[in-house]
Coordinates of C-alpha atoms in Angstrom, one line a residue:
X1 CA 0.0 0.0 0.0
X2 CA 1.4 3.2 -0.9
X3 CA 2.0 5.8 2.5
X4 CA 1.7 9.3 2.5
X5 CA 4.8 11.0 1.9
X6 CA 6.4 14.4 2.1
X7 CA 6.7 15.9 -1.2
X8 CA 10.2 17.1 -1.8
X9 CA 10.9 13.2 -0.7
X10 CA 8.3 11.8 -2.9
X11 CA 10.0 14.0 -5.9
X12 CA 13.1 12.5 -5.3
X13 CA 11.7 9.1 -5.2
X14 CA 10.3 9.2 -8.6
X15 CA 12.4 11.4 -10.5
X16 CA 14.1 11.0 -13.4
X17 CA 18.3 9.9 -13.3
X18 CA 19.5 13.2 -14.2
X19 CA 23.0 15.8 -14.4
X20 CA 22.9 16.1 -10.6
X21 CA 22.7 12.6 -10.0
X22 CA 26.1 12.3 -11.8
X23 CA 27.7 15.7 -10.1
X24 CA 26.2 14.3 -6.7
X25 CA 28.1 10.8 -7.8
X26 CA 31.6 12.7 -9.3
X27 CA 31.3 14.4 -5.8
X28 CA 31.0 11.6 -3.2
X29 CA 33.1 9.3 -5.6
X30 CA 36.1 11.1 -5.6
X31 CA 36.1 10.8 -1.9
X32 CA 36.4 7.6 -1.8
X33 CA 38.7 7.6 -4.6
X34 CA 41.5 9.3 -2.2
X35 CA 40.5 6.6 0.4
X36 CA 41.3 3.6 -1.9
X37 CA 44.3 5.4 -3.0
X38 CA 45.7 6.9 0.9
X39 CA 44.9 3.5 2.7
X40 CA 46.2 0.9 -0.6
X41 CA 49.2 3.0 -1.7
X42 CA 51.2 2.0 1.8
X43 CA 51.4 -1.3 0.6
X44 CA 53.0 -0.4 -2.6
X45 CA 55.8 1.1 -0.8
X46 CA 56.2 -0.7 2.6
X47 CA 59.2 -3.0 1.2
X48 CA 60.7 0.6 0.2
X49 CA 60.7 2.0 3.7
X50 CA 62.4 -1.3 5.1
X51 CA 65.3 -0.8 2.4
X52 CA 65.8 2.6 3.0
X53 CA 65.3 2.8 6.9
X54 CA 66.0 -0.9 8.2
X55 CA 68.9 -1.6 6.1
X56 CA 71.3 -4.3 8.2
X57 CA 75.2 -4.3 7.1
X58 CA 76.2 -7.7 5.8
X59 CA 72.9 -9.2 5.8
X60 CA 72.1 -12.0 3.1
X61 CA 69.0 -10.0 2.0
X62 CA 67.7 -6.4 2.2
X63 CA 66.3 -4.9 4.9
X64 CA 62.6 -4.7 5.6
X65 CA 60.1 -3.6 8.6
X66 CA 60.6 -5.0 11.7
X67 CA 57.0 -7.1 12.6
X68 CA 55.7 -4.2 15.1
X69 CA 56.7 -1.1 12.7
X70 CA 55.1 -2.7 10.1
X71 CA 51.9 -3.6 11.6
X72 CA 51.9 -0.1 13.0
X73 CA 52.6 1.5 9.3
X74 CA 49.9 -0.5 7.7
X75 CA 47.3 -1.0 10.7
X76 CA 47.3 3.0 12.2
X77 CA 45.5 4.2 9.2
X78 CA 42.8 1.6 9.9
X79 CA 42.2 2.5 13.9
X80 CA 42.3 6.2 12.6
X81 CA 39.3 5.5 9.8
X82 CA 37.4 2.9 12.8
X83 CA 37.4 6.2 14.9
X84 CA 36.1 8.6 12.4
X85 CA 33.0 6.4 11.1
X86 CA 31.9 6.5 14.5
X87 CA 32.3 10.0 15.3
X88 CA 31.5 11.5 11.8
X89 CA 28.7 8.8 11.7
X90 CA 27.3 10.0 14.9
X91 CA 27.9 13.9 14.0
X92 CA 26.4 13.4 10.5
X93 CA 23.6 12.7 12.2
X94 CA 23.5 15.4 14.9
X95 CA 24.9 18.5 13.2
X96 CA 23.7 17.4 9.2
X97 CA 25.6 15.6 6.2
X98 CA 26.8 18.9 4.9
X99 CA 28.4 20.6 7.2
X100 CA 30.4 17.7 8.4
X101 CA 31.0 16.6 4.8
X102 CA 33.9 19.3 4.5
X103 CA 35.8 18.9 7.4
X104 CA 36.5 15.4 6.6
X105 CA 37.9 16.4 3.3
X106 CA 40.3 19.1 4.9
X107 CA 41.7 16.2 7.3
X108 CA 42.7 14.3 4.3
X109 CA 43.9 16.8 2.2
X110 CA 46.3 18.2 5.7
X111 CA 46.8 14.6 6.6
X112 CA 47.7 13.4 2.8
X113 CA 50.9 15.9 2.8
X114 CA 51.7 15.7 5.8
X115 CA 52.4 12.1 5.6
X116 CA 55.0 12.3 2.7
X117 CA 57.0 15.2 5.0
X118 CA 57.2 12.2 8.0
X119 CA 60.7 13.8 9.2
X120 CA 62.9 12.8 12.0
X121 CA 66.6 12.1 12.1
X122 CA 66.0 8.4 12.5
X123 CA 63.9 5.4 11.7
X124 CA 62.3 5.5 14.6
X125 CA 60.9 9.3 14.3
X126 CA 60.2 9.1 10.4
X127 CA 57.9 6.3 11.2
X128 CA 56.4 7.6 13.9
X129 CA 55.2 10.7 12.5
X130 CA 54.6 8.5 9.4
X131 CA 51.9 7.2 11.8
X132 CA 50.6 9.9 13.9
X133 CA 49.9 11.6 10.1
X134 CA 48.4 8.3 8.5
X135 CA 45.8 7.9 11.6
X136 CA 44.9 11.5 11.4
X137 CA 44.1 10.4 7.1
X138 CA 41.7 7.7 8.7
X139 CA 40.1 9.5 10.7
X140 CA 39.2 12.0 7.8
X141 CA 38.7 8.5 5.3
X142 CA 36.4 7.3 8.1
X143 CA 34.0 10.3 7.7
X144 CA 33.9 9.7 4.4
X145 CA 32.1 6.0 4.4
X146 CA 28.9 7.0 6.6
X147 CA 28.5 10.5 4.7
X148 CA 29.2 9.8 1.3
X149 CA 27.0 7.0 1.4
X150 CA 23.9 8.8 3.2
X151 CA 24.3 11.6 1.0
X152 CA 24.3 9.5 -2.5
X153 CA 21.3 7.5 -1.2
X154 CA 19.2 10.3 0.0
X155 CA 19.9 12.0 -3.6
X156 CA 19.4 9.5 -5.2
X157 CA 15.2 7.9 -7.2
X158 CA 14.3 4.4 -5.7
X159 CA 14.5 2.8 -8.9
X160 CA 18.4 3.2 -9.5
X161 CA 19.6 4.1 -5.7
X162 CA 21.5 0.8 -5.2
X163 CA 23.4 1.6 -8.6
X164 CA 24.2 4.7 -7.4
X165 CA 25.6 4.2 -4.2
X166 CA 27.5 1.4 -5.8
X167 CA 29.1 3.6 -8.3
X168 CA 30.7 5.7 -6.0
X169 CA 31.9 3.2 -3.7
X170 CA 32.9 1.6 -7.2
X171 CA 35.6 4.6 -7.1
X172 CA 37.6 2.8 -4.8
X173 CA 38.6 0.5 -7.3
X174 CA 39.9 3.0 -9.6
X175 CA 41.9 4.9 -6.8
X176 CA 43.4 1.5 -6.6
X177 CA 44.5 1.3 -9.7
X178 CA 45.5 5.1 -9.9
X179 CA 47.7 4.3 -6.7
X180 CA 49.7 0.9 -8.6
X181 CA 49.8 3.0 -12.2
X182 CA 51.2 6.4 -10.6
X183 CA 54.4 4.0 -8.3
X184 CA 54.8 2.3 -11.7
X185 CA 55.4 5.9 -13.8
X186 CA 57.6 7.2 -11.0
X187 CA 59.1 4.2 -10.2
X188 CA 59.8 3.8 -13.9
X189 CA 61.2 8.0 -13.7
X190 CA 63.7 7.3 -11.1
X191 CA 64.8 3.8 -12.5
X192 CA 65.9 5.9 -16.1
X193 CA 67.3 8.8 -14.0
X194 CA 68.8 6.9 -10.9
X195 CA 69.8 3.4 -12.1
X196 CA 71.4 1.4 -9.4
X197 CA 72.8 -2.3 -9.3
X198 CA 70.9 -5.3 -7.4
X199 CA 71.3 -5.6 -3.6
X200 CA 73.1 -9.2 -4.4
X201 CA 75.6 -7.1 -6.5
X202 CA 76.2 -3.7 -4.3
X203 CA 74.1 -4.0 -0.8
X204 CA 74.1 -0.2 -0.3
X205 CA 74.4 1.1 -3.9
X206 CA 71.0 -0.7 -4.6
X207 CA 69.0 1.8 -2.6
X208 CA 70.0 5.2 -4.3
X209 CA 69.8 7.8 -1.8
X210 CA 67.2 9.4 -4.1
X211 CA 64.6 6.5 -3.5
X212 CA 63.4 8.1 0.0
X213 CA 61.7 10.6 -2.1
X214 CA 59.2 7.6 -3.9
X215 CA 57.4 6.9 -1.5
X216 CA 57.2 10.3 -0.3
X217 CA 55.6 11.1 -3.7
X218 CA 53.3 8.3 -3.9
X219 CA 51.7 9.3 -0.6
X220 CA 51.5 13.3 -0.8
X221 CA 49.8 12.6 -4.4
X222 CA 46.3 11.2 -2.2
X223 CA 45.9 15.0 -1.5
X224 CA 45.1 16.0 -5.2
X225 CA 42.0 14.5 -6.0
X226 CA 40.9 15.6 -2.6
X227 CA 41.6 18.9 -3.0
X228 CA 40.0 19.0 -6.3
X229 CA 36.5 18.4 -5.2
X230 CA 36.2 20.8 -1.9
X231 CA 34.7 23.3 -3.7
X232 CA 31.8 21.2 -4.8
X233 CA 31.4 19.4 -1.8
X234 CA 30.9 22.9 -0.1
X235 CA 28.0 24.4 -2.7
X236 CA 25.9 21.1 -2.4
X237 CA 22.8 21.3 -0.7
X238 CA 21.9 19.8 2.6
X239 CA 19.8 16.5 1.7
X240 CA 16.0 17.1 1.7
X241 CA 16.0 14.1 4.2
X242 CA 18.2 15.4 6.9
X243 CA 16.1 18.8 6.4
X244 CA 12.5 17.4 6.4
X245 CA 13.0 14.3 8.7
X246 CA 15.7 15.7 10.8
X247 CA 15.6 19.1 11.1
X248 CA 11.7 19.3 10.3
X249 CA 12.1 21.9 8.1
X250 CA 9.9 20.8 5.1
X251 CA 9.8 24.3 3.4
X252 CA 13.8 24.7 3.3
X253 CA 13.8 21.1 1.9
X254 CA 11.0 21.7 -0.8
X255 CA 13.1 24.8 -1.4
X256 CA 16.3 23.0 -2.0
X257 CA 15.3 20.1 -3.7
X258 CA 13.2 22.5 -6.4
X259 CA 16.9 24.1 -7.5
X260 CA 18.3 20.8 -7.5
X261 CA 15.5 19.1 -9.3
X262 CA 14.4 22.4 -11.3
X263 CA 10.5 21.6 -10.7
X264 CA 8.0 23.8 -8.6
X265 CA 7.9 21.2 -5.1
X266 CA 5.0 22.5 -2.8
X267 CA 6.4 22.9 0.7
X268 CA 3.8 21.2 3.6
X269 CA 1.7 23.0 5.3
X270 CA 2.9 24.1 8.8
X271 CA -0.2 23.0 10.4
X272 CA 0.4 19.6 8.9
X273 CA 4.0 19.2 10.2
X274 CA 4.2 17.2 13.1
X275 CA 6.9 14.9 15.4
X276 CA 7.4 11.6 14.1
X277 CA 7.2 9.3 16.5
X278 CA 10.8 9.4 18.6
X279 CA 12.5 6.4 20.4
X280 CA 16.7 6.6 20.7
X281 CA 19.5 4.8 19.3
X282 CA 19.7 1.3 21.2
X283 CA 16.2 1.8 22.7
X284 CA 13.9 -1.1 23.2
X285 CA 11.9 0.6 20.1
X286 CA 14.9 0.8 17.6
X287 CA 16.6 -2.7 18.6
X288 CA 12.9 -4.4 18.0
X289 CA 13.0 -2.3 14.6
X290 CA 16.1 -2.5 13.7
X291 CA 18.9 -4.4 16.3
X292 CA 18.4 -7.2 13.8
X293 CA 19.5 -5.5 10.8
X294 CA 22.6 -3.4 12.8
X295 CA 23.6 -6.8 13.7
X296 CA 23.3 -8.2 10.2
X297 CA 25.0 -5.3 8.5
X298 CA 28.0 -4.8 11.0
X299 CA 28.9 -8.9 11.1
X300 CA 28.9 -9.4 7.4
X301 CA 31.4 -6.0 6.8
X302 CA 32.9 -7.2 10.0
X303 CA 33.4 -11.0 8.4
X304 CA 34.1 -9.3 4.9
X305 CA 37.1 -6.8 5.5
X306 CA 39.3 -9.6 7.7
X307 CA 38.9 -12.0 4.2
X308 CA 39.4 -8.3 2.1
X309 CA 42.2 -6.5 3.6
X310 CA 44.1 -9.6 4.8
X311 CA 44.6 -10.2 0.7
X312 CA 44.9 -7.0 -0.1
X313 CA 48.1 -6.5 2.4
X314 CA 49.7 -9.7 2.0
X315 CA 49.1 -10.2 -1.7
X316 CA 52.8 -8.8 -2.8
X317 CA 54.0 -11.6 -0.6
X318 CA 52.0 -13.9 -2.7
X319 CA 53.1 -13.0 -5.4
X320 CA 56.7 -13.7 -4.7
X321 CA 55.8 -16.9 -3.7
X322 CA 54.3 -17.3 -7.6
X323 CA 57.2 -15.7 -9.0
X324 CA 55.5 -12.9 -10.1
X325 CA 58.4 -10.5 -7.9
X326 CA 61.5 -12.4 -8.0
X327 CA 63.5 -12.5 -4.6
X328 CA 64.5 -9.2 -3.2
X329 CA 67.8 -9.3 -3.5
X330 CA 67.5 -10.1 -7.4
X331 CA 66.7 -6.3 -7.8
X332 CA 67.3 -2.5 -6.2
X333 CA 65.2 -0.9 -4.2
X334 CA 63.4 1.1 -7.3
X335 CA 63.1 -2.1 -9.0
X336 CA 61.2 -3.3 -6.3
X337 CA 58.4 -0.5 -5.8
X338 CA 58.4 -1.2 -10.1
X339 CA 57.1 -4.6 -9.6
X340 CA 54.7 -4.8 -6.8
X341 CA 52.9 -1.9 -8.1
X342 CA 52.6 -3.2 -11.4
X343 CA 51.4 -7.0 -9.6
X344 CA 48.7 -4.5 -7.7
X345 CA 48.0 -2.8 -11.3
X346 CA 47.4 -6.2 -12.9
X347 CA 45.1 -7.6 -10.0
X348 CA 42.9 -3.9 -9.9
X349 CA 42.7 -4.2 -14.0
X350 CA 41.7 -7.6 -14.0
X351 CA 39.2 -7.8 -11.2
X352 CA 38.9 -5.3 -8.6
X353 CA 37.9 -3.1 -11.3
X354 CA 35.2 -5.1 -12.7
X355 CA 33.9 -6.9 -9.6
X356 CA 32.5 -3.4 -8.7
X357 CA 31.1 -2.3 -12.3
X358 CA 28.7 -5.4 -12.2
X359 CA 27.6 -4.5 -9.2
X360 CA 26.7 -1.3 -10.3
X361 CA 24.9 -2.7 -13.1
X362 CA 22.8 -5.4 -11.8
X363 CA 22.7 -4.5 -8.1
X364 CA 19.1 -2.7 -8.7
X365 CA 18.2 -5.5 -10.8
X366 CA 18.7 -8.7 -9.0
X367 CA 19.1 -7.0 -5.4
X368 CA 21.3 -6.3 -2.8
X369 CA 20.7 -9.9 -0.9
X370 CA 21.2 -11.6 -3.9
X371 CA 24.8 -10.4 -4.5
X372 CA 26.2 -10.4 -1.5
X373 CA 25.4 -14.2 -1.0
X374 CA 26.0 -15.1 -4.3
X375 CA 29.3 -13.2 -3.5
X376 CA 30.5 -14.4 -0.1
X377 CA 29.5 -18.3 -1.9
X378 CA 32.0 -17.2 -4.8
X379 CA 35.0 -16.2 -2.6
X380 CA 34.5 -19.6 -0.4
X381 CA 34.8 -21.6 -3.2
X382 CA 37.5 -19.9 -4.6
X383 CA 39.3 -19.7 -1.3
X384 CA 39.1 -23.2 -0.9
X385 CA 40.1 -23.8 -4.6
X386 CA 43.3 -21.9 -3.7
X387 CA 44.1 -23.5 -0.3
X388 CA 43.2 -27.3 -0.5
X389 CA 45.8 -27.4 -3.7
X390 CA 48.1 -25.1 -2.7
X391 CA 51.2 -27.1 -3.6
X392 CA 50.0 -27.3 -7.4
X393 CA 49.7 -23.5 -7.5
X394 CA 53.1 -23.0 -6.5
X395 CA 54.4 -25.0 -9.0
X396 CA 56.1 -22.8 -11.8
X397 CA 53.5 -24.2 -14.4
X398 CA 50.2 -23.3 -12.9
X399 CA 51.2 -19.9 -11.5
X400 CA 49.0 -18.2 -14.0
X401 CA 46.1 -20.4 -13.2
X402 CA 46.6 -19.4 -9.3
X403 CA 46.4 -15.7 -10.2
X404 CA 43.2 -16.5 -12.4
X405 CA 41.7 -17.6 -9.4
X406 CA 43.0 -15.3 -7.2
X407 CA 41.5 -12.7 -9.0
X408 CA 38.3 -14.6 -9.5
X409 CA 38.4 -14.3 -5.5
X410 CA 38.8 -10.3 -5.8
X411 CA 36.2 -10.0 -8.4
X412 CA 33.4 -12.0 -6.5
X413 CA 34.2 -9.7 -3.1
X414 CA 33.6 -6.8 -5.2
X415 CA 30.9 -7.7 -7.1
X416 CA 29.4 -9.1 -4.2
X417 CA 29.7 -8.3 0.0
X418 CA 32.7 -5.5 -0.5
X419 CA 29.9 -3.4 -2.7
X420 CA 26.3 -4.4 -0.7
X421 CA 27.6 -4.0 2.7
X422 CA 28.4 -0.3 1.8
X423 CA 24.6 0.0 0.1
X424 CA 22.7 -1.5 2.1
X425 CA 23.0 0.3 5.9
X426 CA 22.8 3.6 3.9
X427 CA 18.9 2.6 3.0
X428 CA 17.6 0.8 5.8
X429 CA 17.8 3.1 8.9
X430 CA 15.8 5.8 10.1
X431 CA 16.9 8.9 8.6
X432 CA 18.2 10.5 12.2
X433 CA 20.0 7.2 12.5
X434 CA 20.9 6.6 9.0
X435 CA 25.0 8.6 9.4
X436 CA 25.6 7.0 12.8
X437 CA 24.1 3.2 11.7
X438 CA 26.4 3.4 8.4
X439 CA 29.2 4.7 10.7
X440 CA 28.8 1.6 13.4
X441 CA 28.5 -0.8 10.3
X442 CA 31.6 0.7 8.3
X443 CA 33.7 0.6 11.9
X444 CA 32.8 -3.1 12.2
X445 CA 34.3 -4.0 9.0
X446 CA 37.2 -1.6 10.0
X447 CA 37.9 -4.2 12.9
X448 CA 37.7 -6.6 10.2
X449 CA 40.1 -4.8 8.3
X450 CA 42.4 -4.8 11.3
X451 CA 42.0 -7.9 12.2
X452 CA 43.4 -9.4 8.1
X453 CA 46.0 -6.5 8.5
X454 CA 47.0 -7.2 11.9
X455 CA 46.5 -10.9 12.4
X456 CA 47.4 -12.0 8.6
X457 CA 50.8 -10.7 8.7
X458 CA 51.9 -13.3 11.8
X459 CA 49.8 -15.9 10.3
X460 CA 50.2 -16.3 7.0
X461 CA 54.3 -17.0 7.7
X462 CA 55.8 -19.9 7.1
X463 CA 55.3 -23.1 9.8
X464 CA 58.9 -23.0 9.9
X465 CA 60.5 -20.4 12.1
X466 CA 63.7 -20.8 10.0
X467 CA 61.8 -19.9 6.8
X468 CA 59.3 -16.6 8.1
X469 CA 60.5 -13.4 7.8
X470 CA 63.1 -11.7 9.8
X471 CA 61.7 -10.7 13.4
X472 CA 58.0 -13.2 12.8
X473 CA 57.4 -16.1 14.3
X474 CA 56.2 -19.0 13.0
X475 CA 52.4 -18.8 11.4
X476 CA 50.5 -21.3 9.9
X477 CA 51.7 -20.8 6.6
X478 CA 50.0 -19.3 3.6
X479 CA 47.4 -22.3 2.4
X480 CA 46.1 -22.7 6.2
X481 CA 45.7 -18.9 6.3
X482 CA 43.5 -19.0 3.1
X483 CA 41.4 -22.0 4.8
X484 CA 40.6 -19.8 7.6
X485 CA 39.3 -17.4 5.1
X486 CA 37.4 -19.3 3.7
X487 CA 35.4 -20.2 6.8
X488 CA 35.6 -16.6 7.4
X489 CA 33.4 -16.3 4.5
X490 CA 30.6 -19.2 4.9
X491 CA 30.1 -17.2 8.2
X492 CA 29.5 -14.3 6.0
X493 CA 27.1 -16.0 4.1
X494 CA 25.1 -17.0 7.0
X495 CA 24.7 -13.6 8.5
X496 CA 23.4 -12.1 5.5
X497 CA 20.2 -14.1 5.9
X498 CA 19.8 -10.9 8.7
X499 CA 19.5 -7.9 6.4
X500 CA 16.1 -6.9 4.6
X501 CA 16.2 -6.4 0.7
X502 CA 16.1 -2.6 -0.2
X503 CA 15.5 -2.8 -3.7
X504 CA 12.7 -0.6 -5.0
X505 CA 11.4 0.8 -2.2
X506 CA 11.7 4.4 -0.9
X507 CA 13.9 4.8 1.8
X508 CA 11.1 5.9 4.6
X509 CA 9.1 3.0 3.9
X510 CA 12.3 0.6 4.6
X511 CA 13.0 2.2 7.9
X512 CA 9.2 2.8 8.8
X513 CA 9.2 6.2 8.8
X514 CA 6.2 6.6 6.4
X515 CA 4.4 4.9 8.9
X516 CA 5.5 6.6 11.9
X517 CA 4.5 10.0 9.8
X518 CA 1.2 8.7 8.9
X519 CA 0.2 7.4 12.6
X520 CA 1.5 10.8 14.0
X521 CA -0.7 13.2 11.8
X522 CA -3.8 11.0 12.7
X523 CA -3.3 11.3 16.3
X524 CA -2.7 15.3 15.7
X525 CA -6.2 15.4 13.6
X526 CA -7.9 13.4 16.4

């Protein structure tokens, strides 16, 4: 049955995909474009810092991270972006989507630079300012997830929403790829300019003094494409939503969303205007609504990111073990950057890409539900595929087919749980809730996050202590690491069996509020 509605919302609802859909995509999108790039590029260039700052006279191969620096250097960024999407979750809600929406931007931009001028006079200092700079970056990255994705959804006509939050969380994937094809162009700069001999060859000579300035580079460039898009973020409206449902101002929204929209949208009468029916975050009220669906939507990001980011920062080792980077001290430090960012390239290209694209595509056609169990099946298979055989894949002849399934493993997350789990909290929560409940769902599959890129870097070494890197000890070894992946992900599956289908349906009659709106005027006209 269809529910009374307030107009500027019903107008959004049914209108046509338009220019500021795209703007309001281009917008959001770049956002998380920076993210993908600021929180991927680190990997690209953590073998780098080892050479340059960890560097052991006489030893057999070149230095790298000792086992706490580097869980520090890749983790901080990830406690820094748990912390923001709670507290820009929560203050999206309390203060609006737009006035927070800047500040977050700022951060990244400050925090971007910042990282790439980490000083100090030794290792110790350059990596910790490295990290007080790169959790400040997630903090601002973290504000990004809860209001980028409240904003594109309350923007955005039922029919296409899901495609449109899915596109700009799509953008991730192509800051990916901008992060692995910008290290191989400088990379490839300083090679032809700075050529140096293999560490085998000339220990110290293979990391040209020059080399510090990479990864410097690589991380100052997040800052751009940030930069780029404060302007626009600042001149967008406040979301009719926030201002009707929120802020109960249904004239300022009618007003709004009639420049946005350029249609006449009659405001509602101010007799008509009345309280929705209130009850608090965590309340008996909202946990019978909607404790269900929180639960559902933090566990499956939560279960997602450990099997995501646990790939993501442990692939380069991988591919040494494929053959794909020969051993380190085969080449020079430059050499090195060269290589895993063209591995990253080739993996971004081929699937990560992709993976989200389809999403975007047939996410308002087949449904949320239906992807993200269709993808959390995929990557258990796959992950299975990869681990039970593990022996074959090593094997110099079927290292291509290893990487084909690899990937296959990347493309099913994308177009699958790594797409939904950002769509779906940003349509099925109250609209006063909507920032903080994307903000609690987004920080759960931060733990995740930490959890692969914490916990998968003493794992996923070798059984024997003799064989693990320098400073590790002994982990279950790479094929029992992918098991427990795998499991990770039929619990995945499972969980999702907690979170409604969204698609079609306007976003107040998801989260109830049409109802709550109706009942309320009744018992005013009583």
């Amino acid at each position: 049955m269809a529910k009374e509605q307030i107009q500027a919302l019903n107008a959004l609802d049914v209108a046509k995909t338009q220019w500021y859909h795209f703007t309001a995509i281009i917008i959001t999108g770049m956002g998380f474009f920076t993210d993908a790039y600021d929180l991927f590029c680190i990997s690209l260039v953590t073998k780098l810092l080892g050479r340059i700052y960890y560097h052991v006279d006489g030893a057999a191969k070149p230095g790298i991270l000792p086992p706490n620096v580097a869980a520090a250097v890749n983790g901080v960024a990830f406690c820094g972006t748990l912390s923001g999407q709670l507290f820009f979750g929560w203050l999206g809600d309390k203060m609006g989507r737009k006035k927070v929406y800047g500040i977050t931007l700022m951060l990244m931009i400050i925090c971007s630079i910042g990282s790439g001028l980490s000083f100090g006079h030794s290792a110790k200092s350059v990596m910790a300012t490295l990290c007080f700079f790169r959790f400040w970056l997630g903090f601002g990255i973290g504000g990004d997830y809860p209001l980028s994705a409240t904003i594109m959804s309350e923007y955005s006509n039922t029919k296409t929403r899901g495609a449109f939050i899915a596109a700009v969380f799509a953008m991730q994937g192509f800051g990916i790829l901008a992060g692995g094809i910008f290290a191989i162009i400088i990379s490839v700069a300083f090679q032809n300019r700075f050529d140096a001999p293999p560490y085998e060859v000339d220990p110290v000579g293979s990391t040209v003094a020059q080399a510090d300035y990479i990864w410097r580079i690589i991380v100052m460039v997040g800052a751009l494409p940030a930069a780029l898009t404060y302007y626009w973020r600042m001149k967008m409206p406040e979301t009719a939503r926030y201002t009707a449902l929120v802020a109960k101002n249904t004239e300022k929204a009618a007003a709004d969303m009639s420049k946005v929209l350029q249609i006449e949208i009659q405001a509602e009468p101010k007799k008509e205007e009345t309280e929705a029916k209130s009850f608090g975050l965590f309340s008996k009220e909202f946990l019978g609504r909607h404790g269900l669906h929180l639960l559902g939507t933090a566990t499956t990001w939560f279960l997602l990111d450990i099997a995501f980011y646990s790939q993501n920062l442990f692939q380069k080792d991988i591919f040494s073990a494929i053959g794909w980077i020969p051993p380190a001290k085969t080449m020079n430090a430059i050499e090195e950057v060269y290589r895993i960012a063209r591995a990253q390239t080739l993996i971004a290209l081929c699937s990560t890409v992709p993976g989200y694209w389809f999403t975007v595509a047939l996410i308002d056609k087949i449904g949320r539900f239906a992807i993200q169990l269709m993808g959390f099946f995929f990557m258990t298979v796959f992950m299975f595929a990869l681990a039970i055989p593990y022996e074959h894949w090593t094997k110099k002849d079927n290292r291509i087919g290893f990487v084909v399934m690899y990937s296959l493993t990347f493309f099913f997350a994308n177009f699958g749980p790594n797409a939904t789990t950002f769509v779906v909290p940003a349509e099925i929560f109250p609209a006063r809730f909507r920032s903080t409940c994307h903000g609690i769902s987004s920080a759960a599959g931060k733990l995740g996050a930490i959890v692969g890129a914490f916990g998968f870097l003493y794992l996923a070494q070798n059984q024997d202590k003799s064989k693990a890197d320098a400073g590790y000890p002994a982990g279950i070894g790479v094929k029992n690491a992918l098991i427990v992946l795998g499991v990770v992900n039929i619990l995945g599956f499972f969980f999702t069996f907690l979170v409604p289908e969204a698609k079609g349906r306007s976003l107040e009659d998801i989260s109830g509020e049409n109802d709550d709106y109706v009942a309320t005027r009744e018992e005013s006209e009583q």
